[in-house]
Coordinates of C-alpha atoms in Angstrom, one line a residue:
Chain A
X199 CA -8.7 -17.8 3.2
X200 CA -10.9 -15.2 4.5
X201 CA -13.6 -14.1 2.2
X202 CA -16.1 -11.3 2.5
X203 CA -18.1 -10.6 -0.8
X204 CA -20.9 -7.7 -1.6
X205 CA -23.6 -7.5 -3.7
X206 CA -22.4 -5.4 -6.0
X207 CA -19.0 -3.6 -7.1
X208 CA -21.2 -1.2 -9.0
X209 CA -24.7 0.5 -8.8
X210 CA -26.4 3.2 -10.2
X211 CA -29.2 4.5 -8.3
X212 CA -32.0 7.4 -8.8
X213 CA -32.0 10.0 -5.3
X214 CA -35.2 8.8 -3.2
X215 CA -34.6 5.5 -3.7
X216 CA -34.3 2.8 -1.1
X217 CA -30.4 0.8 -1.8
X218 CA -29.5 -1.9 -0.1
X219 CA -26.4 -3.5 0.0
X220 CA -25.5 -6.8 1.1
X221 CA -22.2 -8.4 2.5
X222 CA -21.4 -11.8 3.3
X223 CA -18.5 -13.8 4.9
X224 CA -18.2 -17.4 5.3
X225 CA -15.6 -17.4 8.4
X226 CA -18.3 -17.5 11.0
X227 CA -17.0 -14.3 11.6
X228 CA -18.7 -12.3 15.0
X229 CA -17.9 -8.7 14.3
X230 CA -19.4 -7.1 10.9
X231 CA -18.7 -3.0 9.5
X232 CA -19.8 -1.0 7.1
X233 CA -17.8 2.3 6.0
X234 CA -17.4 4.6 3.3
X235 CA -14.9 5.8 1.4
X236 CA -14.2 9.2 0.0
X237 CA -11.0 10.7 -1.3
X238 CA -9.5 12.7 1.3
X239 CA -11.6 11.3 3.5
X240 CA -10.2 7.8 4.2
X241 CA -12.6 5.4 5.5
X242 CA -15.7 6.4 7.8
X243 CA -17.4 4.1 9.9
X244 CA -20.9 3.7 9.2
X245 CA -22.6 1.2 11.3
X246 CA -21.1 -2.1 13.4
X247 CA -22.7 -4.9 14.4
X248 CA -20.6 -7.4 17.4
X249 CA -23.4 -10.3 16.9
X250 CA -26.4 -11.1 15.1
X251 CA -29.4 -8.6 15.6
X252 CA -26.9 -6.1 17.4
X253 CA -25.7 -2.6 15.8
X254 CA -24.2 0.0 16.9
X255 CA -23.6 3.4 15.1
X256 CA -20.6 4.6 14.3
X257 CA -19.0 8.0 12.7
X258 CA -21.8 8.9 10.1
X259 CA -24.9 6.6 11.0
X260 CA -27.6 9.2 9.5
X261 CA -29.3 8.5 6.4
X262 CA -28.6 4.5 6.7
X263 CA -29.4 2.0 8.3
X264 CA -28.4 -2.1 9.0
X265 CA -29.1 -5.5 9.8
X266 CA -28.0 -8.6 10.2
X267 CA -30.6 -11.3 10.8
X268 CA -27.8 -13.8 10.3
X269 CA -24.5 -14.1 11.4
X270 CA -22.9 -14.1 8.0
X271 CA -24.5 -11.4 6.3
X272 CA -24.9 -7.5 7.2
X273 CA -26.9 -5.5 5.3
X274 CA -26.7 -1.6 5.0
X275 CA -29.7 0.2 3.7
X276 CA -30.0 3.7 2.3
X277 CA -33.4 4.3 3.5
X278 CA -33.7 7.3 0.3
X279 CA -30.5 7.5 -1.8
X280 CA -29.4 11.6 -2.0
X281 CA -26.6 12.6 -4.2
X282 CA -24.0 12.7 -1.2
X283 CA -24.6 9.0 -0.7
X284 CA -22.3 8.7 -3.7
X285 CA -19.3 6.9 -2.5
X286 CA -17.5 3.8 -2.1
X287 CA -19.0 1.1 -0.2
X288 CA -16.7 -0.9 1.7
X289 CA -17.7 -3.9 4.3
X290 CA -15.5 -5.7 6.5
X291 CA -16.0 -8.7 9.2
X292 CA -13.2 -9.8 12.0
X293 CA -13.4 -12.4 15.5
X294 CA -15.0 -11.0 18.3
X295 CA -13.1 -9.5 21.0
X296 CA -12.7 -12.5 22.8
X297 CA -9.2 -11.9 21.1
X298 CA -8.7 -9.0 23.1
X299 CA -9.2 -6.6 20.1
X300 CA -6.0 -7.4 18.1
X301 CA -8.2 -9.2 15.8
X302 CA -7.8 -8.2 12.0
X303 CA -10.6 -6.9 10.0
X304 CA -11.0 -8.5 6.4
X305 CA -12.7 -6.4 3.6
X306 CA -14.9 -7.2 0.9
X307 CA -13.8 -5.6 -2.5
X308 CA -16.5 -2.6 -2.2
X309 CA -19.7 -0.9 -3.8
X310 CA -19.3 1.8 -6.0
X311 CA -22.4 3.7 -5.6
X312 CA -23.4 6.3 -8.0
X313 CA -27.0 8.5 -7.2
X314 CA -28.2 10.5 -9.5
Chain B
X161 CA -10.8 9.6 22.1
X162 CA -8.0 8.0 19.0
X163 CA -7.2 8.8 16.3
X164 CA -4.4 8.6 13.5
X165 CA -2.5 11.0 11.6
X166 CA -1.1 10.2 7.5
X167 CA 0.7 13.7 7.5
X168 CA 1.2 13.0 3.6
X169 CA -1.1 12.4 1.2
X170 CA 1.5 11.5 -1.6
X171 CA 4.9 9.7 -1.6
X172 CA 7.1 9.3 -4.4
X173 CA 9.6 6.9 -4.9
X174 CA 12.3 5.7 -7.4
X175 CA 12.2 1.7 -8.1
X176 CA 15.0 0.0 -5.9
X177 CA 15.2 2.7 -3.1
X178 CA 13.7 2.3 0.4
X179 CA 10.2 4.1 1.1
X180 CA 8.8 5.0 3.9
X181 CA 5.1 5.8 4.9
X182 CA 4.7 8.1 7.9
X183 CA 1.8 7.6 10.4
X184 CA 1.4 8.6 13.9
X185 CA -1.6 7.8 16.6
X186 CA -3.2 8.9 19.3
X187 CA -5.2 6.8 22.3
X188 CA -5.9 6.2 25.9
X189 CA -4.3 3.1 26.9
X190 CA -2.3 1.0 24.9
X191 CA -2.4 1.0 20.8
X192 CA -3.0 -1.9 18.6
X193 CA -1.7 -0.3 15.4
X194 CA -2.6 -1.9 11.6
X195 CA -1.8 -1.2 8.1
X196 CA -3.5 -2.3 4.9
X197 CA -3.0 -1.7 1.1
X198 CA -5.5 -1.0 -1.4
X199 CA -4.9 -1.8 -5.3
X200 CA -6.8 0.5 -8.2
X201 CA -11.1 -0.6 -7.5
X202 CA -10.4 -3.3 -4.5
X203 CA -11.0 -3.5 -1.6
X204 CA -8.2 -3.0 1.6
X205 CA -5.7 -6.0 2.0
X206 CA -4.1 -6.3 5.4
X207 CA -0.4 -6.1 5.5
X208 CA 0.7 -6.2 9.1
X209 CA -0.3 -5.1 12.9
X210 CA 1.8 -4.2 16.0
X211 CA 0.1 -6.1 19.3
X212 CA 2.6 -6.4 21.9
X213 CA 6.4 -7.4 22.2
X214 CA 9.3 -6.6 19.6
X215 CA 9.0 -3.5 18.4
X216 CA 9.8 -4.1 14.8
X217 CA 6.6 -6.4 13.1
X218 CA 7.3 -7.7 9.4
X219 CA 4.6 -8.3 7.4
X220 CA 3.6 -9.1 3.7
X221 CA 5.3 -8.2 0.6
X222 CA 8.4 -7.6 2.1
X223 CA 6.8 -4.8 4.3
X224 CA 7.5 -3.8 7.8
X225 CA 6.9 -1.9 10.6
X226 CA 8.6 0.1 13.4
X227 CA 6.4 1.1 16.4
X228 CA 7.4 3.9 18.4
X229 CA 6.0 4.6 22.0
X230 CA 7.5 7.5 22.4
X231 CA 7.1 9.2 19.0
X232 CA 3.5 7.6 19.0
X233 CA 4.5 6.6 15.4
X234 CA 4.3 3.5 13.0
X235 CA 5.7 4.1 10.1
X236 CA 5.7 1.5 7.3
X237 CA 8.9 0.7 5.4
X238 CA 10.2 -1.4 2.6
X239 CA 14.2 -1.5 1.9
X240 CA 13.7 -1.5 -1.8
X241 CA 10.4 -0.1 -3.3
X242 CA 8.7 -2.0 -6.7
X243 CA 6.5 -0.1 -9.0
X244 CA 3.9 -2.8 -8.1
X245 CA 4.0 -1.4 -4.8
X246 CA 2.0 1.7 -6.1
X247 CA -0.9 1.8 -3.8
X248 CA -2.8 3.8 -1.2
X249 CA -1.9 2.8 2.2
X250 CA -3.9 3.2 5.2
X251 CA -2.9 3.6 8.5
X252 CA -5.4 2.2 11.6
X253 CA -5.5 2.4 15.2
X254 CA -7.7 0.7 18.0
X255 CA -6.8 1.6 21.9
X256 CA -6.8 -1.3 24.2
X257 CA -8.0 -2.6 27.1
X258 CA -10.9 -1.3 25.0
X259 CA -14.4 -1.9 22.8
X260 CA -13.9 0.4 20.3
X261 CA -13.7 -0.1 16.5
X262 CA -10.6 0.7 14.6
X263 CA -10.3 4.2 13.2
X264 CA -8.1 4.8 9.6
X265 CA -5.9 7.9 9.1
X266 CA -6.6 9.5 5.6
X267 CA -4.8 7.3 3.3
X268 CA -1.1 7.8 1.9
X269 CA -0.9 7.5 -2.2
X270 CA 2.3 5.9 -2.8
X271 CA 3.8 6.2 -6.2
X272 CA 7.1 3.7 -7.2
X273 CA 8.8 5.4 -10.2
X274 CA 10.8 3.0 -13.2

């Protein structure tokens, strides 16, 4: 079975801080995302990354940032926490496109982040 | 440009009878279309995905799927709901031949009724 863990599934955080949160998947997995969750909002796409030390922004990229040094693990960072970074954090990793983009994404069971 | 429309944010259902959850998509090209579940503080579990061929997919707990070119719709079905089925249901779409990511309609809260 597919498995993609984070960090965390909860985390309280002061506004100004620097968060990170870390994701990890052990099926050698090529394509990595980050989104966030808000009710009503479904699920927003944060930042991507196709292969290590790639990224690519997606919906709502500003006030975060990524990396992924190694294949397995993608890291999003919230360079100063502000109270409208409260959310749910929700990573998920898939093939690489060589599957011509049918692939499925798997998801980690999320980050509920609270700033205060 | 795609995108996906939930048009309901709630569904109610009585045990036993069939459910339906409505989606419908928009792309350039050809769609890959996806649903997933998500129970109370998890994360989203994948349920089934339309790629090609037979227009109705079947796909985990019983759920299945009915891809409509025409109707640009995908609507998620199940002959006889459980109350275990309560869940929010997302919708996703990615266009192909293509490099984009998928994007996820709204979310549809299903609620199964004793």
């Amino acid at each position: 079975d597919v498995k993609v863990t984070q960090s965390s599934r909860y985390l309280v955080k002061r506004t100004g801080e620097k968060v990170f949160l870390e994701c990890v998947q052990d099926m050698d997995h090529e394509n990595m995302f980050w989104y966030r969750q808000d009710p009503g909002l479904g699920l927003r796409l944060i930042y991507f990354s196709y292969d290590v030390k790639m990224k690519e922004k997606g919906d709502i990229p500003e006030g975060y940032s990524v990396s992924r040094e190694k294949k397995e693990r993608f890291s999003l960072i919230l360079e100063s926490a502000s109270t409208n970074q409260t959310s749910m954090y929700l990573c998920a990793s898939s093939f690489s496109h060589g599957t011509g983009g049918a692939e499925t994404q798997y998801f980690g069971p999320g980050t509920r982040l609270l700033v205060l | 440009a795609q995108s996906v429309a939930q048009p309901e944010d709630q569904v109610n259902v009585a045990e036993g009878n069939p459910l339906t959850v409505k989606c419908t998509y928009s792309v350039s090209g050809n769609p890959y279309l996806f649903w997933y579940v998500q129970y109370p503080n998890r994360g989203l579990q994948f349920l089934l995905k339309y790629i090609t061929g037979d227009n109705l997919v079947k796909g985990s707990y019983g759920f299945e799927a009915e891809f409509n070119k025409s109707q640009t719709s995908f609507h998620l079905k199940k002959p006889s709901a459980l109350v275990s089925d309560s869940a929010l249901y997302f919708c996703a779409v990615r266009a192909y031949p293509g490099n984009t990511p998928l994007v996820f309609g709204k979310g549809t809260r299903l609620s199964v009724i004793a």
